[in-house]
Coordinates of N, CA and C in Angstrom, one line a residue:
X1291 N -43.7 -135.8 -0.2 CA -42.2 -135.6 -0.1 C -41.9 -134.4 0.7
X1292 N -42.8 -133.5 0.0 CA -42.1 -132.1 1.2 C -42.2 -132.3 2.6
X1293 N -43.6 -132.9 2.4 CA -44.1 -133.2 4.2 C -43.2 -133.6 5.1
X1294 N -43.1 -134.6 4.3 CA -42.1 -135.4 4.7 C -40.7 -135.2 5.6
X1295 N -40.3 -134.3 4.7 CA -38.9 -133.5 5.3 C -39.0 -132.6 5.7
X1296 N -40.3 -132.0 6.0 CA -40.6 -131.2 7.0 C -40.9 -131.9 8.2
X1297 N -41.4 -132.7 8.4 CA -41.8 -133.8 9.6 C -39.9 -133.9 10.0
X1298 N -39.3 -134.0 9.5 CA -37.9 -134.6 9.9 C -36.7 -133.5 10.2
X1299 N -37.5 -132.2 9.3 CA -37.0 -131.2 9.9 C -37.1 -130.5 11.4
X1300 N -38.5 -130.7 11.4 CA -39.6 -130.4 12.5 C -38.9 -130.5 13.9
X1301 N -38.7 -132.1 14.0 CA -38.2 -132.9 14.9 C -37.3 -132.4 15.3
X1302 N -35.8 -132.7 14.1 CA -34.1 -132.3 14.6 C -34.5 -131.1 15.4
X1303 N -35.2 -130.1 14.7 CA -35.6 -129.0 15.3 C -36.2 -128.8 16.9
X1304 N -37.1 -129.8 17.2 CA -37.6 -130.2 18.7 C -36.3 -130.5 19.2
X1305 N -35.4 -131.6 18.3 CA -34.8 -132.1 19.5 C -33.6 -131.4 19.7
X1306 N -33.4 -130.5 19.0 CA -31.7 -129.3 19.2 C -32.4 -128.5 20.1
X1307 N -33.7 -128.1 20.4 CA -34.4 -127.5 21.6 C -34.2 -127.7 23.0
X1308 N -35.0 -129.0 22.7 CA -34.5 -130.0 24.0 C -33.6 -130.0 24.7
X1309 N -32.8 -130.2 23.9 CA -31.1 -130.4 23.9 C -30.4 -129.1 24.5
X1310 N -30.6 -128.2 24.3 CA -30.5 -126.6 24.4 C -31.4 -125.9 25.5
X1311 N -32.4 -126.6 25.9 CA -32.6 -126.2 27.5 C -32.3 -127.2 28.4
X1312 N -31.5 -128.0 28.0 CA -30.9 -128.9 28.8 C -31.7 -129.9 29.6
X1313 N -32.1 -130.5 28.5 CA -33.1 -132.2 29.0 C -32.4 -133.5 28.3
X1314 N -31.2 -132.9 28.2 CA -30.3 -134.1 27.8 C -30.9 -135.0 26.4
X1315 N -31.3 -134.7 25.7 CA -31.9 -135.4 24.8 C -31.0 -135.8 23.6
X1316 N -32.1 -137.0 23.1 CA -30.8 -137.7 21.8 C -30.1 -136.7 20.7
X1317 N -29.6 -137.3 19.9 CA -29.0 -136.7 19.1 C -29.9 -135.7 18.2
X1318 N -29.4 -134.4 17.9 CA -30.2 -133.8 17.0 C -29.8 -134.1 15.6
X1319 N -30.4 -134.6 15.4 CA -29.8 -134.8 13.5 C -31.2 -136.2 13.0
X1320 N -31.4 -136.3 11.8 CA -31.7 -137.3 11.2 C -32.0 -138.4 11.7
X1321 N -30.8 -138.7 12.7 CA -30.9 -140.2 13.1 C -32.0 -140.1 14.5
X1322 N -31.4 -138.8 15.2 CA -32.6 -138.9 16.4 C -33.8 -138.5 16.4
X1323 N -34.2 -138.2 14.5 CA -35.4 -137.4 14.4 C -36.1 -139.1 14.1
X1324 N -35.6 -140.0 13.7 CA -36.3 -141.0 13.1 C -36.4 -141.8 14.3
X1325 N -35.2 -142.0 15.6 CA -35.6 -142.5 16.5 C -36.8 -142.3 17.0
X1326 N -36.7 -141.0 17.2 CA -38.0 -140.4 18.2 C -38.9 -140.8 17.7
X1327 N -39.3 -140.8 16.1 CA -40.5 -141.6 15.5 C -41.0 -143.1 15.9
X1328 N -39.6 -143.6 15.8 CA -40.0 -144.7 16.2 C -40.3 -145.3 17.9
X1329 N -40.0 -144.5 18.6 CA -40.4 -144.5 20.2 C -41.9 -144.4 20.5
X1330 N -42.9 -143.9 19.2 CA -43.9 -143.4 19.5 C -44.7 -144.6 19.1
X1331 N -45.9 -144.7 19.7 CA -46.7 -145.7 19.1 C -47.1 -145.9 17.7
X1332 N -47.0 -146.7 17.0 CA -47.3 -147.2 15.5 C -46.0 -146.5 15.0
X1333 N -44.4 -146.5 16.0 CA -43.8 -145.2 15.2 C -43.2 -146.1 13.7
X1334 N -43.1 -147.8 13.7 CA -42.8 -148.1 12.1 C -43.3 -147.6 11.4
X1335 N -44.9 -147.8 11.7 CA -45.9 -147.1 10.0 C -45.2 -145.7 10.2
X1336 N -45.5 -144.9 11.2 CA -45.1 -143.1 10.8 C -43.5 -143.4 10.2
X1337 N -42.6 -143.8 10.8 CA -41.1 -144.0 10.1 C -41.2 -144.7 8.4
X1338 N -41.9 -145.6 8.4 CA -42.1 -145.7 7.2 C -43.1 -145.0 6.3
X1339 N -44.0 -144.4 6.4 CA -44.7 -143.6 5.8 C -44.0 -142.0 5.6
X1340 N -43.0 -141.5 6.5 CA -41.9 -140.5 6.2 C -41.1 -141.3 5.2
X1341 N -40.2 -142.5 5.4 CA -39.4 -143.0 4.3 C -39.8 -142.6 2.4
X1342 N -40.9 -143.1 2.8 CA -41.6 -143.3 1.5 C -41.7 -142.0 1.1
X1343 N -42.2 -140.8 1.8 CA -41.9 -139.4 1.5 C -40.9 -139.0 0.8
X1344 N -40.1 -139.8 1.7 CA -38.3 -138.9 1.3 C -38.2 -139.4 0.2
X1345 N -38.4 -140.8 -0.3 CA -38.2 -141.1 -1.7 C -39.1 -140.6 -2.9
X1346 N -40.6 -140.1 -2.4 CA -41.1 -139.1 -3.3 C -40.3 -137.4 -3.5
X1347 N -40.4 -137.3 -2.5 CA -39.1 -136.2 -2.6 C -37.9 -136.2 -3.2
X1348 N -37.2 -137.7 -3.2 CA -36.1 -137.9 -4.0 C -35.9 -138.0 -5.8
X1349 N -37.5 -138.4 -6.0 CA -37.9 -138.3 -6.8 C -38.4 -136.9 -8.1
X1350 N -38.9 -136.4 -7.6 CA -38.7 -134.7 -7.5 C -37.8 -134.4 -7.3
X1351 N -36.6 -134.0 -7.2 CA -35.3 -133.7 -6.8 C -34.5 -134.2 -8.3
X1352 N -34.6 -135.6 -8.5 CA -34.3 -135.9 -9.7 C -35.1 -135.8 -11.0
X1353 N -36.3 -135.1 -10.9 CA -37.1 -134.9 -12.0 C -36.8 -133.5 -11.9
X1354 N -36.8 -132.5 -10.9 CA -35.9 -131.5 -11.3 C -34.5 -131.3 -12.0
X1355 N -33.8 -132.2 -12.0 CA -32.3 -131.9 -12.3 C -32.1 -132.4 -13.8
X1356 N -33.5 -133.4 -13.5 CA -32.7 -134.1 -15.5 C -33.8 -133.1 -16.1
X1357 N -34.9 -133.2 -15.5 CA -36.0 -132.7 -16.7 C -36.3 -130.9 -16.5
X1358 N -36.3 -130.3 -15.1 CA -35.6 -128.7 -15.3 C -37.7 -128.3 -15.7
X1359 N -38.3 -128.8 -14.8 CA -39.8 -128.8 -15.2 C -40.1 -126.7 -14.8
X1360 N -39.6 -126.3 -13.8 CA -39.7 -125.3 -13.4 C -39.1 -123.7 -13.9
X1361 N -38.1 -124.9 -15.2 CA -37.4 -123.4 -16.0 C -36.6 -122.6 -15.7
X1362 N -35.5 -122.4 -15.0 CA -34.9 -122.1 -13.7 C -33.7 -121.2 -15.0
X1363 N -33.4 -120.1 -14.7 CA -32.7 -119.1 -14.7 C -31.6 -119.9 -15.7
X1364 N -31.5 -119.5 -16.9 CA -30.2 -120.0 -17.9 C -28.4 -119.7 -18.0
X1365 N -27.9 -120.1 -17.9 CA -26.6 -120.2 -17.8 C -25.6 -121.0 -16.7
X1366 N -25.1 -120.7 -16.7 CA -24.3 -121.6 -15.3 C -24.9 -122.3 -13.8
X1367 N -25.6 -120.6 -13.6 CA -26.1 -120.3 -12.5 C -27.4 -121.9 -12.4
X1368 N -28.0 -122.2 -13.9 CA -29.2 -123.5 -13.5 C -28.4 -124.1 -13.8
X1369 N -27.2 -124.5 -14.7 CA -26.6 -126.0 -14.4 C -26.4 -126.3 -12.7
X1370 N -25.7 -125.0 -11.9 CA -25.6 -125.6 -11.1 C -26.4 -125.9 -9.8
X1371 N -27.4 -125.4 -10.3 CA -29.0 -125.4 -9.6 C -29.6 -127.0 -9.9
X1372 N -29.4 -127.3 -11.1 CA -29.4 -129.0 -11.3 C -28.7 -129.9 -10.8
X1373 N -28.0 -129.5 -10.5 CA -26.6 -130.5 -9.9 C -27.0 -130.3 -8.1
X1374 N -27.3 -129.9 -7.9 CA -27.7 -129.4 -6.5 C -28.9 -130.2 -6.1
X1375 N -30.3 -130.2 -7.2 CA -31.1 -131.2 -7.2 C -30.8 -132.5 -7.1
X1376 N -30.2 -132.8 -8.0 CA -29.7 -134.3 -8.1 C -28.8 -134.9 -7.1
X1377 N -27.9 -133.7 -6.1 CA -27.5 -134.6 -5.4 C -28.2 -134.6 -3.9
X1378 N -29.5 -133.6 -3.8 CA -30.3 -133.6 -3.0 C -31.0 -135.1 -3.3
X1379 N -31.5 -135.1 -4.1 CA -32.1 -136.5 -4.7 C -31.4 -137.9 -3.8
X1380 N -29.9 -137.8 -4.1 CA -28.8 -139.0 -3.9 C -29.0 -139.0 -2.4
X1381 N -29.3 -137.8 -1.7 CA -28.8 -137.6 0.0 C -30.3 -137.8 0.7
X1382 N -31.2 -137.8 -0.4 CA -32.8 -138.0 0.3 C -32.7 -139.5 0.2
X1383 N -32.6 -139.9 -0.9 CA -32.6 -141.5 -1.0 C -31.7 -142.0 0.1
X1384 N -30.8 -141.6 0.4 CA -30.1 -142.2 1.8 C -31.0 -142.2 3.0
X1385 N -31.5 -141.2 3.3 CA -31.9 -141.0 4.3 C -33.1 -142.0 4.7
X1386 N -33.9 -142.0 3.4 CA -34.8 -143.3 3.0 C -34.2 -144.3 3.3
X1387 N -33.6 -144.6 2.8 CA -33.0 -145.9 2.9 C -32.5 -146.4 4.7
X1388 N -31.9 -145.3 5.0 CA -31.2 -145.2 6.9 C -33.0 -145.5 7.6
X1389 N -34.1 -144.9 7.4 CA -35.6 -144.5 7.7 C -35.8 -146.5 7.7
X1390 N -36.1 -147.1 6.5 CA -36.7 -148.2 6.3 C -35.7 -149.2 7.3
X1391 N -34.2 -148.8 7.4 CA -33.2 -149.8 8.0 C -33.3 -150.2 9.2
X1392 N -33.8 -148.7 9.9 CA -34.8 -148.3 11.1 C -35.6 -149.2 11.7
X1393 N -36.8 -149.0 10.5 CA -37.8 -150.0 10.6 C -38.0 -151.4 10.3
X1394 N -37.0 -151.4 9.9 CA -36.4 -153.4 10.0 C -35.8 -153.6 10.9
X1395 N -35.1 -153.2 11.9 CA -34.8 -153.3 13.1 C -32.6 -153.2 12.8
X1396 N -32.5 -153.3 11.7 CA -31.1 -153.2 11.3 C -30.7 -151.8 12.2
X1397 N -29.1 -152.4 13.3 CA -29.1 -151.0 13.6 C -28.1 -150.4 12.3
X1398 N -28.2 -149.0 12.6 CA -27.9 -147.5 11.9 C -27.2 -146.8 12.7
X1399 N -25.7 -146.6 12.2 CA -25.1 -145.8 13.0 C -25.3 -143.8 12.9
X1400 N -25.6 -143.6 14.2 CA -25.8 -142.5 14.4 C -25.1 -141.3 15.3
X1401 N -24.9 -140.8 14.4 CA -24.1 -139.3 15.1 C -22.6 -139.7 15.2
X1402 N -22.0 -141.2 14.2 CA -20.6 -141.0 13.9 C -20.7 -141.1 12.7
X1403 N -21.8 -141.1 11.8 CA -21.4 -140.7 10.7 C -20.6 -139.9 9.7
X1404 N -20.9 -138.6 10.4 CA -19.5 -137.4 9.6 C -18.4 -137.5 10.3
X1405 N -18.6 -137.6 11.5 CA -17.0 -138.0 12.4 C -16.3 -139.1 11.4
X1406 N -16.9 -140.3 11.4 CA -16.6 -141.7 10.4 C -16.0 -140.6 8.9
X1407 N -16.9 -140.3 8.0 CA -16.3 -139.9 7.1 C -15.6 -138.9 7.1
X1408 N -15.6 -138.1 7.9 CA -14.3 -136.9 8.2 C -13.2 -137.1 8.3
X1409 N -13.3 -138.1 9.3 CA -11.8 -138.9 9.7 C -11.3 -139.8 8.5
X1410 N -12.1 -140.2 7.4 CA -11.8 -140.8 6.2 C -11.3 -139.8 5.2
X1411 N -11.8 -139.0 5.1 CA -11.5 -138.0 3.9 C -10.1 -137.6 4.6
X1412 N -10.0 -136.7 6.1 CA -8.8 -136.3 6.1 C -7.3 -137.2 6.4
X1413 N -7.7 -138.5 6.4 CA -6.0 -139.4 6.0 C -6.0 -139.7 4.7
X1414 N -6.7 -138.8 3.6 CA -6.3 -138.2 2.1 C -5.5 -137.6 1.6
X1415 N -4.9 -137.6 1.1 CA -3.5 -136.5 0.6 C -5.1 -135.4 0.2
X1416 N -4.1 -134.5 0.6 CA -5.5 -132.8 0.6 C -6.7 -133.0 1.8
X1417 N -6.6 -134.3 2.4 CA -8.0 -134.4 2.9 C -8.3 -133.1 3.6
X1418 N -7.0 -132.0 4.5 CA -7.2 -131.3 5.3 C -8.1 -130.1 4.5
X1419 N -7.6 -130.1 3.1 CA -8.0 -129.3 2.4 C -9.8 -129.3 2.1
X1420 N -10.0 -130.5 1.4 CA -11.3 -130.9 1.3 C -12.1 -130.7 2.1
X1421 N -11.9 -131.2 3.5 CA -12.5 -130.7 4.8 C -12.9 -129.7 4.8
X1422 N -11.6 -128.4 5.3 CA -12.2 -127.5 5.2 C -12.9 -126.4 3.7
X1423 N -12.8 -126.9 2.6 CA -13.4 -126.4 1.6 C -15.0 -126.7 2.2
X1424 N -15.1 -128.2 2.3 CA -16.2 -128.5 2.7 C -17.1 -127.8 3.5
X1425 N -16.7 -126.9 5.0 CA -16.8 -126.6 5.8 C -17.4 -125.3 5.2
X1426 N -16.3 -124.6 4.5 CA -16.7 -122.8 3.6 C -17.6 -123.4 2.7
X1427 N -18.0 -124.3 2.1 CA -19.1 -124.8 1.3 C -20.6 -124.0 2.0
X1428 N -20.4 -125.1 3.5 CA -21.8 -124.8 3.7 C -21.9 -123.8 4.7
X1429 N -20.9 -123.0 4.9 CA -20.8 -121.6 5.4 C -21.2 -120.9 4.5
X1430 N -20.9 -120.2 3.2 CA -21.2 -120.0 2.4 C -22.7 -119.7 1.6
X1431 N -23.4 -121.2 1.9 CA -24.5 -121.6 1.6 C -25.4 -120.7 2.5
X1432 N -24.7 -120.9 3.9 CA -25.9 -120.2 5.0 C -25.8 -118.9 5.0
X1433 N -24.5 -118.2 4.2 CA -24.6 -116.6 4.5 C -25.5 -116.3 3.1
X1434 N -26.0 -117.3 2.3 CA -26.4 -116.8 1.0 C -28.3 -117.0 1.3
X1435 N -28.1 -118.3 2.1 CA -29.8 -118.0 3.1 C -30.1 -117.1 3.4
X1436 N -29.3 -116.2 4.5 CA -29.3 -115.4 5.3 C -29.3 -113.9 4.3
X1437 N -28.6 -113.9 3.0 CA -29.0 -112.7 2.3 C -30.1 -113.0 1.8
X1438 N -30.4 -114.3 1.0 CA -32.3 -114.7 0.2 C -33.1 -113.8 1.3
X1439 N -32.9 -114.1 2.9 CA -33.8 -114.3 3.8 C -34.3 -112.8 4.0
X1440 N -33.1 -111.8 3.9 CA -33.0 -110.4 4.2 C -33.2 -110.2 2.8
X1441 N -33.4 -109.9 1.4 CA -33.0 -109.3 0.4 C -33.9 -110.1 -0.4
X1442 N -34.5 -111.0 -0.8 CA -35.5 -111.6 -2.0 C -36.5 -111.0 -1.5
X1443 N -36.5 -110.9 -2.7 CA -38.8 -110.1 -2.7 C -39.1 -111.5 -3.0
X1444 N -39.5 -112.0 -2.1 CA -40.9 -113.2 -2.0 C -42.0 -112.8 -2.2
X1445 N -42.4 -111.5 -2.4 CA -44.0 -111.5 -3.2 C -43.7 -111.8 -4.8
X1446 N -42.5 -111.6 -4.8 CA -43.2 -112.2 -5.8 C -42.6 -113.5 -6.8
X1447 N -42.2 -114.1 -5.6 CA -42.4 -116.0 -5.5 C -43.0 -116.5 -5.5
X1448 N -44.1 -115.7 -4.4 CA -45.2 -116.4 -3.5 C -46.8 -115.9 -4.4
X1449 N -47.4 -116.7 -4.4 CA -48.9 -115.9 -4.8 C -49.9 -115.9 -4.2
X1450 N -49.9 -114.5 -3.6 CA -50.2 -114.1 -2.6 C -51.9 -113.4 -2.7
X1451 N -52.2 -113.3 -4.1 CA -52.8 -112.5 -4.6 C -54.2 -112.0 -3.5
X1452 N -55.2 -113.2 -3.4 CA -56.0 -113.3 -2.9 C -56.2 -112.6 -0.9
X1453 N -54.4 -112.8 -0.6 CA -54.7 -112.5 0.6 C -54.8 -110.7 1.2
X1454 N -54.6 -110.9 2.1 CA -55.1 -109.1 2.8 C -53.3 -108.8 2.7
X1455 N -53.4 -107.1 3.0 CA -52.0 -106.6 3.2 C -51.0 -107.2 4.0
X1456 N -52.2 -107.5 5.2 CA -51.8 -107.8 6.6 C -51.2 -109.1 6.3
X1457 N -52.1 -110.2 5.7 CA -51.6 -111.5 5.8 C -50.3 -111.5 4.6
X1458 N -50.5 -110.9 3.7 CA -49.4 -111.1 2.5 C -48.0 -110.9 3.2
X1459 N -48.1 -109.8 4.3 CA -47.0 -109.4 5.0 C -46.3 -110.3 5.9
X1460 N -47.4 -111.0 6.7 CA -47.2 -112.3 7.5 C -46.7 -113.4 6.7
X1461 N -47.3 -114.1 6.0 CA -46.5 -115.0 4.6 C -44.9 -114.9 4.5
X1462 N -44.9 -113.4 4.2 CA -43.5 -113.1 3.6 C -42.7 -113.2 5.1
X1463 N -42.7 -112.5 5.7 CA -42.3 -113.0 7.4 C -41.7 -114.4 7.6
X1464 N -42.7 -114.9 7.3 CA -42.6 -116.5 8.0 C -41.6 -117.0 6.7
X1465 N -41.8 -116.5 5.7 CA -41.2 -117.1 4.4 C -39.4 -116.9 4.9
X1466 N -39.7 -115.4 5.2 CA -38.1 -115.2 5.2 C -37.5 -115.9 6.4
X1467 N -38.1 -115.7 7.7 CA -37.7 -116.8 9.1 C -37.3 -118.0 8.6
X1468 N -38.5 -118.4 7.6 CA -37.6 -119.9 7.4 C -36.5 -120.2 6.6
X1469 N -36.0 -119.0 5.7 CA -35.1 -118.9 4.8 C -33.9 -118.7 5.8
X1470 N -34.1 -117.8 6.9 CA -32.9 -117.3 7.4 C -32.4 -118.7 8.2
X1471 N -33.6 -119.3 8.9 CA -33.8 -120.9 9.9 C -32.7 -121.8 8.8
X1472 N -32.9 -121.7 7.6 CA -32.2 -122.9 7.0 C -30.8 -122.6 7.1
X1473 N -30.5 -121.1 6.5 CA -29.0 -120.8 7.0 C -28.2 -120.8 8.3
X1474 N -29.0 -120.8 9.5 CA -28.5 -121.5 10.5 C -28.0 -122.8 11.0
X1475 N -29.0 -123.4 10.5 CA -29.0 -124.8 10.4 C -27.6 -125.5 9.9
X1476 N -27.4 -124.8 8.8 CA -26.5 -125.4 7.5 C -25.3 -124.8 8.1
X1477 N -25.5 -123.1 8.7 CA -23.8 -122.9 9.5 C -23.4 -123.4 10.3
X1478 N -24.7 -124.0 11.2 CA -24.0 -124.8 12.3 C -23.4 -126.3 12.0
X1479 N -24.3 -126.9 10.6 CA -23.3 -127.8 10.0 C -21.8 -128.0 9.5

């Protein structure tokens, strides 16, 4: 499952690249990360062997949230760390689900998705509101990456024990880049 969504992270990631030195490429998001899979030779099996990921991952996601295997800090703070899983869980299983739709040949609409539900939420009485809560949501989220990224002691997350100064230091590096990578990600969402 992690693989998985690392494989799909990977991609969006190639293809906002792409896109950004100007090779005109598809969409960066989910949907252009599973295209691209599928452009490639045998890309149903790889598209479907990611799906099936996402739903071991979705799986995990929900066996964190009901069952809390990992023990996670008491009070408010892990209720809402469970609820977080679970609806990671609900938004992996979609993605699964868009992956396999893919690979049945059903088309999937792509990159009007949030446009589509944007424009639904805001002819809501409040929708303008919801929106933008929405919006400081995962603003929010990315400035709270971006302090994990600068400010969590990851040694001692990570177990590091066995490695050299040197490498323990490099670990934590890469750990934080990709802490800070997610917060960008999420502000640009």
């Amino acid at each position: 499952g992690y693989f998985s969504k690392g494989v799909v992270c990977c991609l969006v990631g190639y293809i906002a690249f792409r896109s950004a030195v100007g090779h005109g490429w598809r969409n960066a998001n989910t949907h252009g990360a599973f295209r691209e899979l599928l452009s490639k030779p045998l890309g149903g099996v790889l598209l479907s062997v990611v799906g099936a990921g996402l739903i071991g991952y979705a799986i995990w996601q929900l066996v964190r949230a009901v069952l809390d295997p990992e023990h996670q800090e008491g009070g408010p703070r892990r209720a809402g760390i469970r609820i977080v899983h679970g609806l990671s869980a609900f938004v992996h299983l979609g993605l699964a689900a868009q992956a396999f739709k893919m690979v049945a040949g059903r088309h999937v609409s792509g990159g009007q998705g949030t446009a589509h539900w944007t424009a639904i939420l805001m002819d809501k009485p409040f929708g303008v509101f919801l929106v933008a809560a929405n919006g400081a949501g995962f603003l929010a989220f990315a400035a709270y990456q971006f302090f994990r990224g600068f400010h969590q002691k990851l040694d001692r997350r990570l177990q590091l024990g066995s490695l050299s100064e040197e490498w323990k230091k490099t670990a934590i590096h890469i750990a934080q880049f990709g802490i800070m990578a997610r917060g960008a990600a999420f502000g640009v969402i």
